[in-house]
Coordinates of N, CA, C and O in Angstrom, one line a residue:
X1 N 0.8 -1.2 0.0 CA 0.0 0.0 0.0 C 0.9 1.2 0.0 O 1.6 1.2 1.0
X2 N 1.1 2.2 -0.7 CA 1.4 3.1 -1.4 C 0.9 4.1 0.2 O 0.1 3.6 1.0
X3 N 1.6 5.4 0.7 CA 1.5 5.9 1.4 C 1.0 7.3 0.3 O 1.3 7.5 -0.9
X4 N -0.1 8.3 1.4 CA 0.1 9.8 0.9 C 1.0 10.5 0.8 O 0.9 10.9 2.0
X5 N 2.2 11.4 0.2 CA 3.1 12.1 0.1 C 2.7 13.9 -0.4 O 1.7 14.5 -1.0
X6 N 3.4 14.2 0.0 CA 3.0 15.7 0.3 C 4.3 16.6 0.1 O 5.3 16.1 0.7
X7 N 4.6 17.7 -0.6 CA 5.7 18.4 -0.9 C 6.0 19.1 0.0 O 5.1 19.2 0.8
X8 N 7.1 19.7 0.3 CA 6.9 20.8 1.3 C 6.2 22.4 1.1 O 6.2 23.3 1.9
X9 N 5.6 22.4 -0.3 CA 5.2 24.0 -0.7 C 3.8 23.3 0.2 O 3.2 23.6 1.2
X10 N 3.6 22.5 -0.6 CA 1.9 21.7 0.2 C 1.5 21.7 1.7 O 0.4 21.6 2.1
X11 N 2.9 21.7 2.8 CA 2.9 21.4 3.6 C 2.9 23.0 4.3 O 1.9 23.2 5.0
X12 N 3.8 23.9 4.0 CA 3.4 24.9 4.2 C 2.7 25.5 3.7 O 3.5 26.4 3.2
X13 N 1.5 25.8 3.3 CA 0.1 26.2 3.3 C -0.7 25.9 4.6 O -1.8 26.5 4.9
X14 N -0.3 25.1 5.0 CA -1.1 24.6 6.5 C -0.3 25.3 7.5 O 0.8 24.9 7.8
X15 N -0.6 26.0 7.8 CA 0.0 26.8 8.9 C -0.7 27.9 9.2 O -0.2 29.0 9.6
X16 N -2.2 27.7 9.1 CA -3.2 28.4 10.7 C -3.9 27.5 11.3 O -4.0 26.3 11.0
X17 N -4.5 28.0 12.4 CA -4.9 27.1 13.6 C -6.4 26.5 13.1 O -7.0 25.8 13.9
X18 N -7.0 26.7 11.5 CA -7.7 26.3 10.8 C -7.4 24.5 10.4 O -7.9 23.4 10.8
X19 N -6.2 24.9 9.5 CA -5.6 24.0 9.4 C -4.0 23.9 9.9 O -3.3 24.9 9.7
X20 N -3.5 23.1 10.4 CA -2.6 23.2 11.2 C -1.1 21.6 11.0 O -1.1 20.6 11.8
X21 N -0.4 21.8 10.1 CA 0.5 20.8 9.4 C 1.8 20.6 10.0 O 2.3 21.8 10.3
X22 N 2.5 19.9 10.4 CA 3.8 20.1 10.7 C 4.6 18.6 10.4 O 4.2 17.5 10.5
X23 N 5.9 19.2 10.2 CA 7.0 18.2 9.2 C 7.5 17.4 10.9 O 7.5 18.0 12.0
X24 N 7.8 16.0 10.6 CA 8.8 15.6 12.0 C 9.7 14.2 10.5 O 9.2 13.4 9.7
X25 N 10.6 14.6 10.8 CA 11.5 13.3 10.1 C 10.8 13.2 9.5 O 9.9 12.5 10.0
X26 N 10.5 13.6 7.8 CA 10.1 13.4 6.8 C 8.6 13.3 7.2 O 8.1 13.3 6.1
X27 N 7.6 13.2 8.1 CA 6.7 12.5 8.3 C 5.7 13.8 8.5 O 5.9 14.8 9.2
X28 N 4.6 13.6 7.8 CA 3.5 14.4 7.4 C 2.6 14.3 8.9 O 2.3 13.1 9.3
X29 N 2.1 15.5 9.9 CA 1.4 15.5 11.0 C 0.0 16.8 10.7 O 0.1 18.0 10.5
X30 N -1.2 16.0 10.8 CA -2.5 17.3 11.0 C -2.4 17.5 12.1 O -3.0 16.6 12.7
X31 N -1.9 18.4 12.8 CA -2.0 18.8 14.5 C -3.2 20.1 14.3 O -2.8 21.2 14.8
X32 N -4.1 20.2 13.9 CA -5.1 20.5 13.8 C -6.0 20.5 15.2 O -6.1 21.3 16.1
X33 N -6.5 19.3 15.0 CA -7.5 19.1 16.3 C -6.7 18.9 17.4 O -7.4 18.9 18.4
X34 N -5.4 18.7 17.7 CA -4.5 18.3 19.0 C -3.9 20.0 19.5 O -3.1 20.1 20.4
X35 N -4.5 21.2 18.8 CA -3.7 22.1 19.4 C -4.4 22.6 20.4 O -3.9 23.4 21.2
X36 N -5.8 22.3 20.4 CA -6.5 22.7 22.1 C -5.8 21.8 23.3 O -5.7 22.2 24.4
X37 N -5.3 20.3 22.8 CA -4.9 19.7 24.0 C -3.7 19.6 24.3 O -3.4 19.0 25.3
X38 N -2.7 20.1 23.4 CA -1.1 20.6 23.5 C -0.4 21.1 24.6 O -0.6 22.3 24.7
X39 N 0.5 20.5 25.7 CA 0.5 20.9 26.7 C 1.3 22.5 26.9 O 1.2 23.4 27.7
X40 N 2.3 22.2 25.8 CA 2.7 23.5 25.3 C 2.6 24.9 24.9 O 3.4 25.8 24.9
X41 N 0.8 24.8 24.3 CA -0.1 25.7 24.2 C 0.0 25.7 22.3 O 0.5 24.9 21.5
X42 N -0.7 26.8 22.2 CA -0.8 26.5 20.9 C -0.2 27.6 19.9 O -0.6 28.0 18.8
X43 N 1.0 27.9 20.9 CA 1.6 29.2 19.9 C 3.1 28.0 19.9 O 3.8 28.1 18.9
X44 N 3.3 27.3 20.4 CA 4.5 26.0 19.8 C 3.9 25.8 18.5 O 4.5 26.3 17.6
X45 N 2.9 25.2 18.2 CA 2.4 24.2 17.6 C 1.9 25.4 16.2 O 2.1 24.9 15.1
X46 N 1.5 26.5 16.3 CA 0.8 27.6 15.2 C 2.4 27.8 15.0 O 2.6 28.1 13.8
X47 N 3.4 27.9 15.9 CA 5.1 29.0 15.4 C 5.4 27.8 14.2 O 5.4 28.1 13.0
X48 N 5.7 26.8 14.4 CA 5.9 25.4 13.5 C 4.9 25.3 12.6 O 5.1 24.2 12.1
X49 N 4.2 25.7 12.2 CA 2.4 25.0 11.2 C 3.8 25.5 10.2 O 4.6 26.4 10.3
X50 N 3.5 24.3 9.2 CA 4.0 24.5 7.9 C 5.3 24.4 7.6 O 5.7 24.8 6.5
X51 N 6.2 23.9 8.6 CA 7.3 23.8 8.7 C 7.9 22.0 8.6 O 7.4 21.0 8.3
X52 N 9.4 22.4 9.2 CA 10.2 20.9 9.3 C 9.9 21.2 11.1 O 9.7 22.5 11.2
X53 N 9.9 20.8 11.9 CA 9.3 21.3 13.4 C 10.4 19.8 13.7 O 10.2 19.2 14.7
X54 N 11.3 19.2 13.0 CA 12.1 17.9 13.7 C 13.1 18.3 14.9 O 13.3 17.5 15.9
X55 N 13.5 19.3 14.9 CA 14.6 20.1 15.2 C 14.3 20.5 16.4 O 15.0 20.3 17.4
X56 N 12.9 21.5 16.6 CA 12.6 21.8 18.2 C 11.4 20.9 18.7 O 10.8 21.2 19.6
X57 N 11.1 19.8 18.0 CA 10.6 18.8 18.9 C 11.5 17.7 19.6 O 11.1 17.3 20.7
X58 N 12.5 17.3 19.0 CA 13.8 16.7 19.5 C 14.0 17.8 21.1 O 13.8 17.3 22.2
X59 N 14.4 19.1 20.9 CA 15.0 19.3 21.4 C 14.1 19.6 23.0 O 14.5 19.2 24.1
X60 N 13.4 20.2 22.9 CA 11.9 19.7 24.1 C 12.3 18.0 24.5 O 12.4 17.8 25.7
X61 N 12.4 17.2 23.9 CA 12.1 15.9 25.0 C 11.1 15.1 25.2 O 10.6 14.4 26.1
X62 N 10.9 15.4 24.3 CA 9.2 14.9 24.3 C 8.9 12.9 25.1 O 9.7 11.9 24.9
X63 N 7.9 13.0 25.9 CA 8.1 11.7 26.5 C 7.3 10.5 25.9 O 6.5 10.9 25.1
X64 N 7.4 9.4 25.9 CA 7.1 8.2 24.9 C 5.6 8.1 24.3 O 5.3 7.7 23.1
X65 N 4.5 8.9 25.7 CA 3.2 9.1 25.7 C 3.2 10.2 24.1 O 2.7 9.8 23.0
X66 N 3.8 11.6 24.5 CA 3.8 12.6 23.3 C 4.3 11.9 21.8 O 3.9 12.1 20.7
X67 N 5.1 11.0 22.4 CA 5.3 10.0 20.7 C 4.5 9.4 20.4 O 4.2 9.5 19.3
X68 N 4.1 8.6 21.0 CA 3.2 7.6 20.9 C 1.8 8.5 20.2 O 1.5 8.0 19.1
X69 N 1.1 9.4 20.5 CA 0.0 10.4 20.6 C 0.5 10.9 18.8 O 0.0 10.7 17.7
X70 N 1.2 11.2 19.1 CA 2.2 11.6 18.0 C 1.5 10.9 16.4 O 0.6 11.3 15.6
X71 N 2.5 9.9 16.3 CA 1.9 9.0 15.5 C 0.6 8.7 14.5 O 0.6 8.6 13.3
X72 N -0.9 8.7 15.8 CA -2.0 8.7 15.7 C -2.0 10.1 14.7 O -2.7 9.8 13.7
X73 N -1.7 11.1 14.6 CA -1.8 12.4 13.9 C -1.0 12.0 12.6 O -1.0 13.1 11.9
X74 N -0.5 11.2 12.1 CA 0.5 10.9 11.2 C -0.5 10.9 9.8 O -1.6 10.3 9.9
X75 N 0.1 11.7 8.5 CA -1.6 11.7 7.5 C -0.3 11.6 6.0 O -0.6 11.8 4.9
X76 N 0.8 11.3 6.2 CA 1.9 10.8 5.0 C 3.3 11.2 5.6 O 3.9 11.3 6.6
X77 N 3.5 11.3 4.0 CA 5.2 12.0 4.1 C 5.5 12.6 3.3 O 4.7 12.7 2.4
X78 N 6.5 13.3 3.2 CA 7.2 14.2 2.2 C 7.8 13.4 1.2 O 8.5 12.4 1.3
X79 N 7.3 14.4 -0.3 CA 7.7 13.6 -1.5 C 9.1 13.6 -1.1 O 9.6 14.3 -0.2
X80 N 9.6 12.4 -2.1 CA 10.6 12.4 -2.2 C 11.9 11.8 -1.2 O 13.1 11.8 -1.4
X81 N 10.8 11.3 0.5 CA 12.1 11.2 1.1 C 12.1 9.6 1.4 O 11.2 8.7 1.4
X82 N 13.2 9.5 1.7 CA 13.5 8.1 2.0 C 12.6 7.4 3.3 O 12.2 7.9 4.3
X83 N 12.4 5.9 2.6 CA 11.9 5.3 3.2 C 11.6 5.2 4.2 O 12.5 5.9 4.6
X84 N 10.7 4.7 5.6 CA 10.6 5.2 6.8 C 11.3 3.6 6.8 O 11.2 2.6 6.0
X85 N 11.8 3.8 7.9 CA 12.7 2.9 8.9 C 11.5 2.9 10.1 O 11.1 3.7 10.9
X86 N 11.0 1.1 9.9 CA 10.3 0.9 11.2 C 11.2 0.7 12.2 O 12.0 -0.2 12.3
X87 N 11.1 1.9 13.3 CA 12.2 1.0 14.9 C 11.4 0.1 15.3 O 10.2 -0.1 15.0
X88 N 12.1 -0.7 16.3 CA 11.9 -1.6 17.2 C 11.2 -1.0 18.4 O 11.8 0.0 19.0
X89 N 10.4 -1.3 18.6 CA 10.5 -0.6 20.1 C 11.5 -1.2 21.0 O 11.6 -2.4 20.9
X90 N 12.0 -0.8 21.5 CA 13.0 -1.4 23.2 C 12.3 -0.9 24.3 O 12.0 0.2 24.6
X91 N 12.1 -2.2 25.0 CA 11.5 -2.1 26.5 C 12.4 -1.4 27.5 O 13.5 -2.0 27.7
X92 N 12.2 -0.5 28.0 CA 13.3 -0.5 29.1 C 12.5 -0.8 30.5 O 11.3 -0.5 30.8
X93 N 13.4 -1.7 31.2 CA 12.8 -2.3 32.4 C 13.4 -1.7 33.9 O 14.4 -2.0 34.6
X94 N 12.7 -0.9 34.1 CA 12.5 -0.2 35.5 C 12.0 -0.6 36.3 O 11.1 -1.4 36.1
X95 N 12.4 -0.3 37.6 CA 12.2 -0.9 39.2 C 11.6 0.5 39.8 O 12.6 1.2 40.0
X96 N 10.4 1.0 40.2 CA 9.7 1.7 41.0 C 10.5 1.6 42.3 O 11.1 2.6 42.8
X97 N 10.4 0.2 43.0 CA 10.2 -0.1 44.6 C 11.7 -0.3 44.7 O 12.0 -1.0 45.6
X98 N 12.5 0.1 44.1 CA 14.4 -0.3 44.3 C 14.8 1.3 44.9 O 14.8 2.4 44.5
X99 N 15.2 0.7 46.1 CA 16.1 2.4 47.0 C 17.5 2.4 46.2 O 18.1 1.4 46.0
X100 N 17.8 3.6 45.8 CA 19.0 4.1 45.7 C 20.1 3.1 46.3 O 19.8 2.5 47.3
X101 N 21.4 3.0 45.8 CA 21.8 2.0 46.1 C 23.0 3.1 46.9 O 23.9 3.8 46.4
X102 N 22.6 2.5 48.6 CA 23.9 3.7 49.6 C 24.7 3.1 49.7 O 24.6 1.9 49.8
X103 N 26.2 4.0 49.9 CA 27.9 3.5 49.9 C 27.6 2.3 51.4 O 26.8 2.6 52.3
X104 N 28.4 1.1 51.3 CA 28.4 0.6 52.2 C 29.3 1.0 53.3 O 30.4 1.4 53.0
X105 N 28.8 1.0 55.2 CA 28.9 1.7 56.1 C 30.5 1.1 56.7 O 30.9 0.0 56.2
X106 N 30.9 1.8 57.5 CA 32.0 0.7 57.9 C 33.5 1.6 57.2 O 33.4 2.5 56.2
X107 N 34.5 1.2 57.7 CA 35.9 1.8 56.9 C 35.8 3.1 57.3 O 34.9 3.6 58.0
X108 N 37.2 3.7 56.6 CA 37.4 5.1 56.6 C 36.6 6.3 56.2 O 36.5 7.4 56.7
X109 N 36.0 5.8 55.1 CA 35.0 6.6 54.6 C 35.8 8.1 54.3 O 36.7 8.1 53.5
X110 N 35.4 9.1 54.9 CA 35.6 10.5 54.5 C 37.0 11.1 55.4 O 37.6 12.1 55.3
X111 N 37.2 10.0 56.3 CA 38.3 10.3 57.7 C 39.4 10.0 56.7 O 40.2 10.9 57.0
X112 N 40.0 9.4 55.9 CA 40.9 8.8 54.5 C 41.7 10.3 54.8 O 42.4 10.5 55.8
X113 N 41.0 11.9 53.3 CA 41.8 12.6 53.9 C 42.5 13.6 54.6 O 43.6 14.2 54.2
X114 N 41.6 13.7 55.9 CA 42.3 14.2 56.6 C 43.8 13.5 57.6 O 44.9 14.0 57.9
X115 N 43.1 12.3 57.9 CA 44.3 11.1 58.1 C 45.8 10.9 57.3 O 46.9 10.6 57.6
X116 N 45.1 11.3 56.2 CA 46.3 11.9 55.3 C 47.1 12.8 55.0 O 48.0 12.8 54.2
X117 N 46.7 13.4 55.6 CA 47.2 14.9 55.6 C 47.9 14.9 57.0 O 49.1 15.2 56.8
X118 N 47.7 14.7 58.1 CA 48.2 14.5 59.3 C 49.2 13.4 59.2 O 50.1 13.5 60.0
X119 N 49.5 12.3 58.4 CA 50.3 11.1 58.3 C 51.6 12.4 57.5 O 52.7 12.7 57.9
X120 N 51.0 12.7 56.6 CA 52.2 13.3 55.7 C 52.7 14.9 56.5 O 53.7 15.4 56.1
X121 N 51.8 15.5 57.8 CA 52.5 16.4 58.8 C 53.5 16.2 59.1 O 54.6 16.7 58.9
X122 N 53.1 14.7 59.8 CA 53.8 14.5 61.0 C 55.1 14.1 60.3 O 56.1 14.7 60.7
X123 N 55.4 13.3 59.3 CA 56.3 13.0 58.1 C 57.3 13.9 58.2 O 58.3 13.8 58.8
X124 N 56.7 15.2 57.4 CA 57.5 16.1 57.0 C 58.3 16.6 58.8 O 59.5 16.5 59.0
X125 N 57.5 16.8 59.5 CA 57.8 17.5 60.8 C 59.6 16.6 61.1 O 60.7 17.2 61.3
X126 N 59.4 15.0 61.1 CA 60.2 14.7 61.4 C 61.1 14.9 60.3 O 62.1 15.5 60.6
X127 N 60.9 14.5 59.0 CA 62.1 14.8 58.0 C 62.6 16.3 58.0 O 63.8 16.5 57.7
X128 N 61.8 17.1 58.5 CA 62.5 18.6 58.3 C 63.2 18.5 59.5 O 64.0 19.4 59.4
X129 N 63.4 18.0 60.6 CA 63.6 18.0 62.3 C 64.9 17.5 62.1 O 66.0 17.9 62.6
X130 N 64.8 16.5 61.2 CA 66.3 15.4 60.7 C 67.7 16.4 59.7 O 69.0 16.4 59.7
X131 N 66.9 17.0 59.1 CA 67.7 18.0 58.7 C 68.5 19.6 59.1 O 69.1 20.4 58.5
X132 N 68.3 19.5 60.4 CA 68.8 21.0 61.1 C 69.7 20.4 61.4 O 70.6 21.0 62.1

């Protein structure tokens, strides 16, 4: 099945809160109906209408939910660009209920260097003492 493709002259024409277009990695988005619920508001989303927007949505951070949501808005791609590359998703596997993991108690700990500093006084005291 053959995808819709869209130029970039085509894509910038969409850029009021009428209609509302934006480029992510070659990938065609109607953020149209999502700019009432944009947590960003809708002067992000109207400053990008009609643009490549890959660049300051990378750089925001967007979290897996915003990608995911993302997607669903997806309506083609830009003539001419290379193939989309399906990722994998990767699970990452997190522990909620795991405490921080604290230095174990016991030993010198932070006493190291002042102890050292007083080993290498007393040192010098005598090495300089040995020399008069």
């Amino acid at each position: 099945m053959s995808e819709k493709t869209f130029t970039r002259q085509e894509v910038a024409k969409h850029c009021s809160l009428n209609s509302l277009w934006i480029i992510y990695n070659d990938d065609v988005f109607d953020v149209t109906n999502f700019v009432v619920e944009h947590p960003g508001g809708e002067e992000v989303l109207k400053g990008n209408g009609g643009k490549d927007a890959t660049q300051e949505f990378d750089d925001v951070g967007h979290s897996a939910s915003a990608i995911s949501k993302m997607q669903s808005l997806r309506i083609g791609r830009i003539e001419g660009a290379k193939p989309r590359e399906e990722k994998k998703k990767e699970i990452k596997k997190t522990t909620t209920t795991s405490a921080p993991k604290q230095q174990e108690s016991g030993g010198l700990g932070l006493l190291k260097i002042p102890l050292i500093i007083i080993v290498l006084a007393i040192a010098a005291y005598f090495f300089m003492g040995d020399q008069q």
